[in-house]
Coordinates of N, CA and C in Angstrom, one line a residue:
X224 N 4.7 -11.5 3.0 CA 3.4 -10.9 3.1 C 1.8 -11.8 3.4
X225 N 1.1 -11.8 4.5 CA 0.4 -12.5 5.1 C -1.0 -12.5 4.2
X226 N -1.9 -13.2 4.1 CA -3.2 -13.3 3.1 C -4.0 -12.1 3.8
X227 N -3.8 -12.0 5.0 CA -4.8 -10.7 5.3 C -4.0 -9.6 4.9
X228 N -2.7 -9.2 4.6 CA -1.7 -8.2 4.3 C -2.3 -8.1 2.8
X229 N -2.6 -9.0 2.1 CA -2.7 -9.1 0.3 C -4.7 -8.6 0.4
X230 N -5.6 -9.1 1.3 CA -7.0 -8.9 1.7 C -6.9 -7.1 1.6
X231 N -6.4 -6.8 2.5 CA -6.4 -5.1 2.9 C -5.6 -4.4 1.4
X232 N -4.4 -5.2 0.8 CA -4.4 -4.2 -0.3 C -5.2 -4.1 -1.1
X233 N -5.4 -5.6 -1.4 CA -6.6 -5.1 -2.8 C -7.7 -4.9 -2.5
X234 N -8.2 -4.1 -1.4 CA -9.4 -3.8 -0.9 C -8.9 -2.5 -1.2
X235 N -8.0 -1.3 -1.1 CA -7.4 -0.4 -1.2 C -7.6 -0.2 -2.6
X236 N -7.0 -1.4 -3.5 CA -6.9 -1.4 -4.9 C -8.6 -1.0 -5.6
X237 N -8.7 -1.8 -4.9 CA -10.9 -1.9 -5.4 C -11.3 -0.3 -5.4
X238 N -10.7 0.2 -3.8 CA -11.3 1.2 -3.8 C -11.1 2.4 -4.8
X239 N -9.9 2.1 -5.3 CA -9.4 3.1 -6.0 C -9.9 3.1 -7.3
X240 N -10.2 1.8 -7.7 CA -10.7 1.4 -9.1 C -12.0 2.1 -9.5
X241 N -13.1 2.0 -7.9 CA -14.4 2.5 -7.8 C -14.3 3.2 -8.1
X242 N -13.5 4.4 -7.3 CA -13.4 5.8 -7.2 C -12.9 6.5 -8.6
X243 N -12.4 5.7 -9.1 CA -12.1 6.1 -10.9 C -14.0 6.1 -11.6
X244 N -14.5 4.7 -11.5 CA -15.5 4.6 -12.0 C -16.6 5.5 -11.5
X245 N -16.6 5.9 -10.1 CA -17.9 6.8 -9.4 C -17.2 8.8 -9.7
X246 N -16.3 8.4 -10.1 CA -15.7 9.8 -10.1 C -15.9 11.0 -9.1
X247 N -15.6 10.2 -8.0 CA -15.6 11.3 -6.9 C -14.5 11.6 -6.1
X248 N -13.3 11.2 -7.1 CA -11.9 11.9 -6.7 C -10.9 11.1 -7.7
X249 N -9.5 11.2 -7.2 CA -8.4 10.6 -7.7 C -8.5 8.7 -7.7
X250 N -7.8 8.2 -8.9 CA -7.5 7.1 -8.4 C -6.6 6.5 -7.0
X251 N -7.7 6.5 -6.0 CA -6.9 6.2 -5.0 C -7.5 5.1 -3.7
X252 N -7.2 5.0 -2.8 CA -7.7 3.8 -1.5 C -6.4 3.6 -0.6
X253 N -7.5 3.7 0.8 CA -6.4 3.0 1.8 C -7.4 2.5 2.5
X254 N -6.8 1.4 3.3 CA -7.0 0.5 4.4 C -6.3 1.0 5.4
X255 N -7.6 1.1 6.6 CA -6.4 0.8 7.8 C -6.9 -0.3 9.1
X256 N -6.2 -0.8 9.4 CA -6.1 -2.3 9.7 C -5.9 -2.7 11.5
X257 N -6.1 -3.3 12.2 CA -5.8 -3.4 13.8 C -5.7 -4.7 13.8
X258 N -5.2 -5.4 14.3 CA -5.5 -6.9 15.3 C -5.7 -8.0 14.6
X259 N -5.2 -7.8 13.0 CA -6.1 -8.5 11.8 C -8.0 -8.5 11.3
X260 N -8.0 -6.7 11.8 CA -9.2 -6.3 11.6 C -9.4 -5.0 10.7
X261 N -9.8 -4.8 9.5 CA -10.2 -3.8 8.7 C -10.8 -3.0 9.7
X262 N -10.4 -1.5 10.2 CA -10.9 -0.4 10.7 C -11.5 0.3 9.8
X263 N -11.6 0.5 9.0 CA -11.6 2.0 7.9 C -11.2 1.1 6.3
X264 N -11.7 2.0 5.7 CA -11.7 1.7 4.1 C -12.2 2.7 3.4
X265 N -11.4 3.5 2.9 CA -11.6 5.2 2.2 C -11.1 5.1 0.8
X266 N -11.6 6.2 0.1 CA -11.2 6.5 -1.6 C -10.7 7.9 -1.2
X267 N -10.2 8.4 -2.3 CA -9.9 9.7 -2.5 C -11.2 10.4 -3.0
X268 N -11.3 12.1 -2.1 CA -12.7 12.8 -2.4 C -12.4 14.1 -2.0
X269 N -11.2 14.6 -2.8 CA -10.6 15.5 -3.4 C -11.9 16.6 -4.1
X270 N -12.3 15.7 -5.0 CA -12.9 16.5 -6.2 C -14.6 16.6 -5.5
X271 N -14.8 15.6 -5.0 CA -16.1 15.8 -4.6 C -16.5 16.3 -3.5
X272 N -15.7 16.4 -2.4 CA -16.1 16.7 -1.1 C -15.1 18.5 -1.7
X273 N -14.5 18.8 -2.4 CA -13.8 20.0 -2.1 C -13.3 20.4 -1.5
X274 N -12.3 19.4 -1.0 CA -11.1 19.4 0.3 C -9.9 18.9 -0.7
X275 N -9.2 19.8 -0.5 CA -7.5 19.5 -1.4 C -7.4 18.3 0.1
X276 N -7.5 18.1 1.2 CA -6.6 17.4 2.4 C -7.6 15.9 2.4
X277 N -8.6 16.1 1.2 CA -9.6 14.7 1.3 C -8.8 13.3 0.7
X278 N -7.6 13.5 1.0 CA -6.7 11.8 0.2 C -7.7 10.7 0.9
X279 N -6.6 9.6 0.2 CA -7.6 8.3 0.7 C -7.1 8.1 2.0
X280 N -5.9 8.1 2.7 CA -5.2 8.3 3.6 C -5.8 8.9 5.1
X281 N -5.5 10.2 4.6 CA -6.2 11.4 5.4 C -7.7 10.7 5.5
X282 N -9.2 10.5 4.8 CA -10.1 9.9 4.7 C -9.9 8.4 5.7
X283 N -9.1 7.8 5.2 CA -9.3 6.4 6.6 C -8.5 6.6 7.8
X284 N -8.0 7.3 7.5 CA -7.1 7.8 9.3 C -8.3 8.3 10.0
X285 N -9.2 9.4 9.2 CA -10.0 10.1 10.1 C -10.9 8.9 10.0
X286 N -11.6 8.3 9.8 CA -12.9 7.4 9.8 C -11.9 6.0 11.0
X287 N -10.6 6.0 10.8 CA -10.7 4.8 12.2 C -10.4 5.2 13.2
X288 N -10.0 6.8 13.4 CA -9.7 7.7 14.4 C -11.4 7.6 15.1
X289 N -12.6 7.8 14.3 CA -13.4 8.2 14.0 C -14.4 6.8 15.2
X290 N -13.5 5.5 14.5 CA -14.1 4.4 14.6 C -13.7 3.8 16.0
X291 N -12.5 4.1 16.1 CA -12.0 4.0 17.4 C -11.6 4.8 18.5
X292 N -12.6 5.9 18.5 CA -12.8 6.7 19.6 C -11.7 7.5 20.2
X293 N -10.2 7.9 19.1 CA -8.8 7.8 19.6 C -8.2 8.8 18.8
X294 N -7.4 9.5 19.1 CA -6.3 10.3 18.2 C -5.1 9.2 17.6
X295 N -5.2 8.4 18.5 CA -3.8 7.7 18.0 C -4.4 6.4 17.6
X296 N -3.6 6.1 16.7 CA -4.0 4.6 15.9 C -2.7 4.0 16.0
X297 N -1.7 4.1 17.1 CA -0.9 3.1 17.7 C -1.0 1.7 17.2
X298 N -1.0 1.0 16.6 CA -1.1 -0.3 16.5 C -1.4 -0.7 15.2
X299 N -2.0 0.3 14.2 CA -2.4 -0.1 13.6 C -1.3 0.4 12.3
X300 N -1.6 -0.4 10.7 CA -1.7 -0.8 9.8 C -2.2 0.4 8.6
X301 N -1.6 0.9 7.7 CA -2.3 1.5 6.6 C -1.9 0.8 5.7
X302 N -3.1 0.2 4.6 CA -2.8 -0.1 3.0 C -3.0 0.8 2.3
X303 N -2.4 1.6 1.5 CA -2.7 2.3 0.3 C -2.4 2.1 -0.8
X304 N -3.2 2.3 -1.9 CA -2.9 1.9 -3.2 C -1.9 2.9 -3.7
X305 N -1.1 3.9 -3.6 CA 0.1 4.7 -3.8 C 0.8 5.3 -2.3
X306 N 1.7 5.1 -2.8 CA 3.1 5.6 -1.9 C 2.4 6.9 -1.1
X307 N 2.6 7.0 -0.2 CA 1.6 8.7 0.5 C 2.2 9.7 0.0
X308 N 1.5 10.7 -0.5 CA 2.2 11.9 -0.6 C 2.9 12.8 0.8
X309 N 3.4 13.7 0.9 CA 4.1 14.7 1.9 C 3.4 14.3 3.2
X310 N 2.0 15.2 2.7 CA 0.8 15.6 3.6 C 0.1 14.0 3.9
X311 N 0.0 13.1 3.7 CA -0.4 12.1 4.1 C 0.7 11.1 5.0
X312 N 1.7 11.0 4.0 CA 2.9 10.1 5.2 C 2.9 11.2 6.3
X313 N 3.0 12.4 6.6 CA 3.0 13.6 7.8 C 1.7 12.8 8.9
X314 N 0.5 12.9 8.3 CA -0.7 12.1 8.9 C -0.2 11.1 9.4
X315 N 0.0 10.2 8.7 CA 0.5 8.6 9.1 C 1.5 8.6 10.5
X316 N 2.5 9.6 10.5 CA 2.8 9.7 11.7 C 2.3 10.5 12.9
X317 N 1.6 11.7 12.6 CA 0.9 12.5 13.6 C 0.0 11.3 14.0
X318 N -0.8 10.3 13.2 CA -1.6 9.7 13.9 C -0.9 8.0 14.5
X319 N 0.4 7.9 14.1 CA 1.2 6.8 15.4 C 1.1 5.9 14.6
X320 N 0.8 5.3 13.3 CA 0.6 4.4 12.4 C 2.0 3.8 12.5
X321 N 2.2 2.2 12.7 CA 3.3 1.8 12.8 C 3.6 1.1 11.3
X322 N 2.8 1.0 10.2 CA 3.3 0.7 8.8 C 2.6 0.8 7.9
X323 N 3.6 0.9 6.9 CA 2.9 1.7 5.7 C 3.3 0.2 4.3
X324 N 2.0 0.0 3.7 CA 2.1 -0.4 2.7 C 1.7 -0.1 2.0
X325 N 2.3 -0.2 0.6 CA 2.1 0.7 -0.8 C 2.2 0.0 -1.9
X326 N 1.0 0.1 -3.1 CA 1.6 -0.7 -3.7 C 2.0 0.2 -4.8
X327 N 1.0 1.7 -5.8 CA 1.6 2.2 -6.7 C 3.3 3.1 -6.1
X328 N 4.0 3.7 -6.5 CA 5.0 4.1 -6.1 C 4.9 5.9 -6.7
X329 N 5.2 6.9 -6.0 CA 5.0 8.2 -6.2 C 5.5 8.5 -7.8
X330 N 6.7 7.6 -8.3 CA 7.1 7.9 -10.1 C 5.8 7.7 -10.7
X331 N 5.1 6.8 -10.0 CA 3.5 5.6 -11.1 C 2.7 7.0 -11.0
X332 N 2.4 7.2 -9.9 CA 1.8 8.4 -9.8 C 1.8 9.8 -10.7
X333 N 3.5 10.1 -10.7 CA 3.8 11.6 -11.5 C 3.9 11.1 -13.0
X334 N 3.5 10.0 -13.2 CA 3.8 9.5 -14.5 C 1.9 9.5 -14.8
X335 N 1.2 10.3 -14.3 CA -0.5 10.1 -14.7 C -0.7 11.8 -14.0
X336 N 0.1 12.6 -13.8 CA 0.3 14.1 -13.5 C 0.0 14.4 -11.8
X337 N -0.1 13.0 -11.0 CA -0.3 13.5 -9.8 C 1.5 13.5 -9.0
X338 N 2.3 14.9 -9.3 CA 3.8 14.7 -8.8 C 3.7 15.5 -8.0
X339 N 4.3 14.8 -6.6 CA 4.6 15.3 -5.5 C 5.8 16.0 -5.2
X340 N 6.7 15.9 -6.2 CA 8.2 16.0 -6.1 C 7.9 17.8 -5.6
X341 N 7.1 18.8 -6.2 CA 7.8 19.8 -5.8 C 7.7 20.2 -4.2
X342 N 6.6 19.5 -3.8 CA 6.5 19.7 -1.8 C 7.1 18.7 -1.4
X343 N 8.2 17.8 -2.1 CA 9.3 17.1 -1.4 C 10.5 17.7 -1.3
X344 N 10.2 19.0 -2.6 CA 11.5 19.9 -2.7 C 11.8 20.6 -1.9
X345 N 9.9 21.4 -1.8 CA 9.8 22.7 -1.1 C 10.5 22.1 0.7
X346 N 10.4 21.5 1.1 CA 10.3 20.7 2.3 C 11.9 20.6 2.8
X347 N 12.8 20.7 1.7 CA 13.9 20.8 2.2 C 14.7 22.0 1.9
X348 N 13.9 22.6 1.5 CA 14.8 24.3 0.8 C 14.7 25.4 2.6
X349 N 15.4 26.5 2.5 CA 15.5 27.3 3.6 C 14.5 28.0 3.9
X350 N 13.5 28.1 5.0 CA 12.3 29.1 4.1 C 12.0 30.2 3.7
X351 N 13.4 30.8 3.3 CA 13.7 32.0 2.7 C 13.6 31.5 0.7
X352 N 13.8 30.6 0.6 CA 14.4 30.1 -0.5 C 13.0 29.1 -1.4
X353 N 11.9 29.3 -0.4 CA 10.6 28.8 -1.1 C 9.2 29.2 -2.1
X354 N 9.2 28.5 -2.9 CA 8.1 29.3 -3.6 C 6.9 29.8 -2.7
X355 N 6.5 29.5 -1.8 CA 5.1 30.2 -0.8 C 5.8 31.1 -0.2
X356 N 6.1 32.6 0.1 CA 6.9 33.0 1.0 C 6.2 33.0 2.1
X357 N 7.1 32.8 3.4 CA 6.9 32.9 4.5 C 7.2 33.4 5.8
X358 N 6.1 34.2 6.1 CA 6.6 35.4 6.9 C 6.2 35.7 8.1
X359 N 7.0 35.4 9.0 CA 6.8 35.4 10.6 C 6.8 36.4 10.8
X360 N 5.8 37.1 11.9 CA 5.3 38.2 12.8 C 4.6 37.4 13.8
X361 N 4.6 38.9 14.9 CA 3.7 38.4 16.4 C 4.1 37.3 16.6
X362 N 5.7 36.7 17.0 CA 6.0 36.0 17.8 C 5.7 35.6 19.1
X363 N 6.1 36.9 19.9 CA 5.7 37.3 20.7 C 4.6 36.8 21.6
X364 N 3.7 37.7 20.8 CA 2.1 37.2 21.1 C 1.9 35.7 21.5
X365 N 2.0 35.4 20.2 CA 2.0 33.8 20.0 C 2.4 32.8 21.3
X366 N 4.0 33.5 21.2 CA 4.7 32.7 22.4 C 3.9 32.5 23.4
X367 N 3.1 33.2 23.9 CA 2.5 33.3 25.5 C 1.5 32.8 25.4
X368 N 1.1 32.0 24.0 CA 0.2 31.2 24.0 C 0.8 29.9 24.5
X369 N 1.9 29.2 23.4 CA 2.8 28.3 23.8 C 3.3 28.2 25.4
X370 N 3.8 29.3 26.2 CA 4.1 29.1 27.8 C 3.0 28.5 28.3
X371 N 1.6 28.8 28.2 CA 0.2 28.3 29.2 C 0.4 26.8 28.5
X372 N 0.2 26.8 27.4 CA 0.4 25.2 27.3 C 1.1 24.5 27.7
X373 N 2.6 24.8 28.0 CA 3.5 24.0 28.8 C 3.5 23.7 30.1
X374 N 2.8 25.0 30.6 CA 2.6 25.4 32.5 C 1.2 24.2 32.5
X375 N 0.4 24.3 31.2 CA -1.1 23.8 31.7 C -0.9 22.1 32.7
X376 N -1.6 22.1 33.7 CA -1.3 20.7 34.2 C -2.1 19.9 33.7
X377 N -3.6 19.7 33.2 CA -4.2 19.0 32.5 C -4.2 18.6 31.3
X378 N -3.4 18.7 30.8 CA -3.5 18.7 29.0 C -3.3 17.5 28.5
X379 N -3.8 17.6 27.7 CA -3.2 15.8 26.6 C -2.8 15.6 25.6
X380 N -1.4 15.2 26.1 CA -0.2 14.8 25.0 C -0.7 14.5 23.9
X381 N 0.2 14.5 22.5 CA -0.2 13.8 22.0 C 0.8 14.1 20.8

């Protein structure tokens, strides 16, 4: 690891500790960096924002996209105080972030009652075997919109 990598991870850990002290959410922090510069640094805001998606990684991705004025974070790296949950891992992929550095593992998080195993297990199950029922209907109506997207000449791919 470089000194910059250490600086970014220490910032993520500092944010997690500060968030714990401030009571704004869970003990999680994340930093997005590009070309040796910190683009965003955020903490978990689930309870203070009343938003179950306001994990530190999601907040850092949102802030970095706003700062860089783009939906693609190609060339960026994320440093997070804990291994990303399935939602955050998906967001990292959608954002095109190139590398994840993390400190605590998902096992460490489970030991303090942040257990993501149910989600990891759900994703691998067949749709009919999942805990939350998934019922498909009105596919033909919805498929028409997909076809329109496919034919749209001025769409922005992402």
